[in-house]
Short mmCIF file of C-alpha atoms in Angstrom, two decimals:
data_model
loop_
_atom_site.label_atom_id
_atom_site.label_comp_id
_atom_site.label_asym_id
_atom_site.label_seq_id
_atom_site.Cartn_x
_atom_site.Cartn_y
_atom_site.Cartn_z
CA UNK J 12 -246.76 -32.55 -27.69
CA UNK J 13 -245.76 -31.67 -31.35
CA UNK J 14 -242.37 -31.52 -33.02
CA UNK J 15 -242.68 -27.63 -31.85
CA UNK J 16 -242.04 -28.61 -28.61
CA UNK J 17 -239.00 -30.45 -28.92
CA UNK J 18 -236.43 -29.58 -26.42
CA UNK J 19 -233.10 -29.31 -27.15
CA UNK J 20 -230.18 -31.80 -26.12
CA UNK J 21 -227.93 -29.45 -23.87
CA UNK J 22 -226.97 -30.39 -20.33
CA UNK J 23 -228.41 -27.09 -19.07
CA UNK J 24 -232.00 -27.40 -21.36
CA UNK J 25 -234.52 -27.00 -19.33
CA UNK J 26 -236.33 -30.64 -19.88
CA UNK J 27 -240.09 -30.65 -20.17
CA UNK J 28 -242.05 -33.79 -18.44
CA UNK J 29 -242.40 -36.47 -20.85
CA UNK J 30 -246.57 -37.12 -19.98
CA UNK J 31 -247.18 -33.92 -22.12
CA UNK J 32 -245.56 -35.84 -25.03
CA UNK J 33 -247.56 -39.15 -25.38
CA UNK J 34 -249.60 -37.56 -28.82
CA UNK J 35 -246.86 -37.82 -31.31
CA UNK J 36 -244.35 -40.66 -30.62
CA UNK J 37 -245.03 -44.37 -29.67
CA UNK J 38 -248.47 -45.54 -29.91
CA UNK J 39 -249.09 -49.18 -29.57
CA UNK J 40 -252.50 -48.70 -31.33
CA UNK J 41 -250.67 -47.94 -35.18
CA UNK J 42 -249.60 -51.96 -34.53
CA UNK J 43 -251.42 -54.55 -36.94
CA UNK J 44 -251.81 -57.98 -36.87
CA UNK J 45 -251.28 -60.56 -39.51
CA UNK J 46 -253.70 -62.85 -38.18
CA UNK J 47 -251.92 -65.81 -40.63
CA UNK J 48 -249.15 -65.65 -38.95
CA UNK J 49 -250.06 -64.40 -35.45
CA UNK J 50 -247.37 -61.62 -35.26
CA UNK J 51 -247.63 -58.48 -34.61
CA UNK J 52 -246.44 -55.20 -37.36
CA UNK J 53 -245.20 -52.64 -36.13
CA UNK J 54 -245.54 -49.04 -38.22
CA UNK J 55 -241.55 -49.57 -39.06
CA UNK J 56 -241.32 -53.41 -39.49
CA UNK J 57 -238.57 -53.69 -42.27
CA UNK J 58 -239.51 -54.20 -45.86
CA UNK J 59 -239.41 -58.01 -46.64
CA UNK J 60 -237.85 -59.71 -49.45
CA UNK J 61 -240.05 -61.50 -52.18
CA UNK J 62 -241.57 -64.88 -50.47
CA UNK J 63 -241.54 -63.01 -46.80
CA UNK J 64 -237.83 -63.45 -46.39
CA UNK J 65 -236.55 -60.84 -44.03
CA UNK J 66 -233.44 -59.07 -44.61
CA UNK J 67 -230.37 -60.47 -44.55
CA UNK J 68 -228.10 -61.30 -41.42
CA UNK J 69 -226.92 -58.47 -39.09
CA UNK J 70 -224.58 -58.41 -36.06
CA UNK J 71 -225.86 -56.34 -32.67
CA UNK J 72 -223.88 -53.75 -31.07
CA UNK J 73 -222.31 -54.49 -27.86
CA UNK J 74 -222.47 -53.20 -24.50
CA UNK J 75 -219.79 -51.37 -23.01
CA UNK J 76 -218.42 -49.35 -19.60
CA UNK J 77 -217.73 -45.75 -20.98
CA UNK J 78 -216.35 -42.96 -18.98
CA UNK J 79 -219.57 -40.52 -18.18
CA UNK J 80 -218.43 -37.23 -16.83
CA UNK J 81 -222.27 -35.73 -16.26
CA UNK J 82 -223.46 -35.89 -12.83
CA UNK J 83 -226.30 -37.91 -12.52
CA UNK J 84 -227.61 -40.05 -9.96
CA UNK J 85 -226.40 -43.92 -10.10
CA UNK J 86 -228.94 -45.58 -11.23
CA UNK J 87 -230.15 -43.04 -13.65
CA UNK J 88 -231.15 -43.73 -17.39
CA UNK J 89 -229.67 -41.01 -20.16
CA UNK J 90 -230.48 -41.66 -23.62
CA UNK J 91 -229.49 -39.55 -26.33
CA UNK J 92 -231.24 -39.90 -29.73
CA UNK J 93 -228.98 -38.70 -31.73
CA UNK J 94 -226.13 -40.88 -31.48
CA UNK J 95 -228.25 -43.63 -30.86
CA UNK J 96 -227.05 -44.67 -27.36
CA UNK J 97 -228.52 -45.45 -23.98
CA UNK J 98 -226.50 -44.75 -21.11
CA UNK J 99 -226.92 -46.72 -17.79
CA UNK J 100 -225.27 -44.53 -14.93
CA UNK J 101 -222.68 -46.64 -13.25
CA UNK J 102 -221.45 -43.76 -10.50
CA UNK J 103 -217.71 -42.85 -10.06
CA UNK J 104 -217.71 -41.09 -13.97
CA UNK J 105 -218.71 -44.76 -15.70
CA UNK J 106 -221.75 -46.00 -17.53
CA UNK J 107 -222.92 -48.75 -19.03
CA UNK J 108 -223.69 -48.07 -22.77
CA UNK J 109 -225.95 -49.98 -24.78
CA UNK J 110 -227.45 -49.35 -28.66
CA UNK J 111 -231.33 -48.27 -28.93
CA UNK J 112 -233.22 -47.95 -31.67
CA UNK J 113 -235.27 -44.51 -31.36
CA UNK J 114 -237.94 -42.32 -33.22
CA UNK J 115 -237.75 -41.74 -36.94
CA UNK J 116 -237.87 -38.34 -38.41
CA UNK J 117 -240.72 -36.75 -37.17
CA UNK J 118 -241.18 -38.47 -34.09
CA UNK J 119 -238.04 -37.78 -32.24
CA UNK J 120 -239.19 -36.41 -28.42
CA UNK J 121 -236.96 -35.42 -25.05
CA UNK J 122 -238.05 -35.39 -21.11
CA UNK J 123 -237.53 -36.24 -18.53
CA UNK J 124 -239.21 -38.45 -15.70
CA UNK J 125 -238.88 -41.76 -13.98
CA UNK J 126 -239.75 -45.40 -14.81
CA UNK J 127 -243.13 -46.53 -13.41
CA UNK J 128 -243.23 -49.74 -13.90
CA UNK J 129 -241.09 -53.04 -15.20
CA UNK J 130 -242.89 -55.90 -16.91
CA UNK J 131 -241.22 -59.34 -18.08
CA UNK J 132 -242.69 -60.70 -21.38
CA UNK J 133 -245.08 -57.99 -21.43
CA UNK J 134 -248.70 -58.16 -23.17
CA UNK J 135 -250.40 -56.28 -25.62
CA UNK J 136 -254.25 -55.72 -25.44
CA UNK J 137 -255.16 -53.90 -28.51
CA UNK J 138 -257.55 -51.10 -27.66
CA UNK J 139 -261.27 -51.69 -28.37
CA UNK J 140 -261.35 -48.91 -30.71
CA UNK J 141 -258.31 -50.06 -32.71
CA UNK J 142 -260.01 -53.88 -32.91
CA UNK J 143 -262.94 -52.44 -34.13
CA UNK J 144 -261.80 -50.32 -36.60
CA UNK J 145 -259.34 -52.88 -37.95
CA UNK J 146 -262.74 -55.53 -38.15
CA UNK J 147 -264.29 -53.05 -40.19
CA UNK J 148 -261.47 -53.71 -42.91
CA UNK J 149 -261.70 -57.55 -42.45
CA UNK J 150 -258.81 -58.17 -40.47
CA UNK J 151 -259.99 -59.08 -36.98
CA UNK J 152 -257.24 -58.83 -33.69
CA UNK J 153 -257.14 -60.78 -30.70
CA UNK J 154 -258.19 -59.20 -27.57
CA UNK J 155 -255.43 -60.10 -25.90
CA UNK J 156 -251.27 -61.20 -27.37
CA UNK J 157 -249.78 -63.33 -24.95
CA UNK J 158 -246.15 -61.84 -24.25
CA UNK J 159 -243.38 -64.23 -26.18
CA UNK J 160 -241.34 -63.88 -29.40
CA UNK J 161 -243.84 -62.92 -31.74
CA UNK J 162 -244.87 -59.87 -29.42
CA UNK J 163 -243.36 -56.24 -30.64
CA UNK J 164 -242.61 -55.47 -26.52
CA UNK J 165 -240.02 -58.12 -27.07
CA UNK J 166 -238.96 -60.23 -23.64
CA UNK J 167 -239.04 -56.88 -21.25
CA UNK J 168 -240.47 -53.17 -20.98
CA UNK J 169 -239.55 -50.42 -18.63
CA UNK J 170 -242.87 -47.77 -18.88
CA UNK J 171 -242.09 -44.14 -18.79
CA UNK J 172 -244.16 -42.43 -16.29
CA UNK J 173 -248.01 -42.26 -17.01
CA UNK J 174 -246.89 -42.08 -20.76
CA UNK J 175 -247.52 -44.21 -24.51
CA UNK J 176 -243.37 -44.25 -24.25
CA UNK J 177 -241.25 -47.55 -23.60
CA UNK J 178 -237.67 -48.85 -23.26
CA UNK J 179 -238.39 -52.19 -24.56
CA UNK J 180 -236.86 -55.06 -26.01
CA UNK J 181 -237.91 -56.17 -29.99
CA UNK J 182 -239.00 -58.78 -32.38
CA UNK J 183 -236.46 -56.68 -34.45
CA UNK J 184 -233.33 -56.64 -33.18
CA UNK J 185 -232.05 -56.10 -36.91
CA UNK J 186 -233.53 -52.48 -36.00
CA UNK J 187 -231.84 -51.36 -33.00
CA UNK J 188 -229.26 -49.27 -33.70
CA UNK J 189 -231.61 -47.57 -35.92
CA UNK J 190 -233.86 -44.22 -36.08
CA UNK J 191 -237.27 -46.13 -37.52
CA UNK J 192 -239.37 -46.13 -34.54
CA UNK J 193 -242.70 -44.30 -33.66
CA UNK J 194 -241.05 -43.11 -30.84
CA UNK J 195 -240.50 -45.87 -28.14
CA UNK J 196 -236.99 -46.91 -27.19
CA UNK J 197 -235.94 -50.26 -28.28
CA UNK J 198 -233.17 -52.67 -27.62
CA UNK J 199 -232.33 -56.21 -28.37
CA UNK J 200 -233.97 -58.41 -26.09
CA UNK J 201 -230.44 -59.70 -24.75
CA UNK J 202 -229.61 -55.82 -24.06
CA UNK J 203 -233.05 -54.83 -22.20
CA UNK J 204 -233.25 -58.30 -20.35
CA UNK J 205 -229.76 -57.21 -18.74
CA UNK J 206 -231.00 -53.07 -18.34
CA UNK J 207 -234.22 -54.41 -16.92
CA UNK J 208 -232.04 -56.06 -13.83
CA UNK J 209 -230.47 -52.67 -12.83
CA UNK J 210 -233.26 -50.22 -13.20
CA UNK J 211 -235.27 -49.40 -10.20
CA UNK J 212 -238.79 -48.30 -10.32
CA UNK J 213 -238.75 -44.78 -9.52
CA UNK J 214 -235.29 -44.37 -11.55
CA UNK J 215 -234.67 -40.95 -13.16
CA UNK J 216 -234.87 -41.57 -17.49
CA UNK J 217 -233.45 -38.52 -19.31
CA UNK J 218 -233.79 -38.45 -23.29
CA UNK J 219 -232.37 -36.04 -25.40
CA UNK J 220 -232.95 -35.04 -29.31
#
């Protein structure tokens, strides 16, 4: 999947299946590890202030019940890129709206399919490839992070069919809200701990650039 591909955000779009996507948005391999501190980078941490301060304090965006005129199936997940939002179907015309943080410029991506899996405090196993290639430069990564707060999945992750993709919470909530992703779907751990106790496995996920 390229940008080429990118399908557009209409309710009548014809939505290609997110597996043929995987290439150019969220890759958990473009993580590195500061082995000094045991945390985990991702490709957009923030910048940090001299001494490793991180940016100042910021405020997360609330939840809501919205009115949601499109018919889809309770239970379904719509997110729309563009504005930033993450709509939980309710039924009777209602949803449940949270803030995500999506795909910067570049890696923005649409589909549709259904979640596959759920995972509390998920894990991260960097790939062999990635472990070696990151020991060639002297910085060495565990086989294995231990899901917790120092883990980019944050405290849940809903997986997107047989896909790289991921609604997942973050080590960075100051970033949700936010197009500075590579392509996953984050929200604040608070948010996604709350979304994860709704969503079925099997549930339709729509996103839309």
């Amino acid at each position: 999947m390229g940008e080429s591909v990118l399908l557009a955000a209409t309710l009548t779009a014809a939505m290609a299946p997110a597996q043929g996507q995987s290439n150019s948005g969220y890759d958990p391999r473009s993580w590195s590890y500061d082995q000094a501190r045991n945390v985990l980078v991702s490709p957009s941490a923030p910048d940090q202030a001299a001494g490793g301060e991180m940016r100042p304090a910021w405020s997360a965006i609330p939840k809501e019940v919205v009115d949601f005129a499109e018919a889809q199936p309770k239970g379904s997940i719509v997110i729309n890129t563009t504005e930033r939002r993450l709509y939980y179907i309710l039924g009777n015309g209602k949803a449940l709206r949270y803030a995500v943080g999506v795909g910067k410029e570049g890696l923005e991506w649409s589909g549709r399919d259904t979640i596959s899996s759920k995972k509390d405090w998920p894990e991260w196993r960097p790939p062999a490839e990635m472990r070696s290639r990151e020991a060639s430069k002297g910085r060495f990564l565990p086989v294995r992070v231990a899901g917790g707060p120092n883990n980019p999945l944050g405290a849940r992750a809903l997986y997107i069919g047989n896909t790289l993709y991921r609604v997942h919470g973050t080590n960075q909530p100051w970033t949700v809200g936010q197009a500075n992703s590579s392509g996953c779907i984050r929200m604040t751990n608070e948010d996604v701990i709350d979304l994860y106790d709704r969503v079925k496995i099997g549930a339709q996920i729509i996103v839309r650039h």
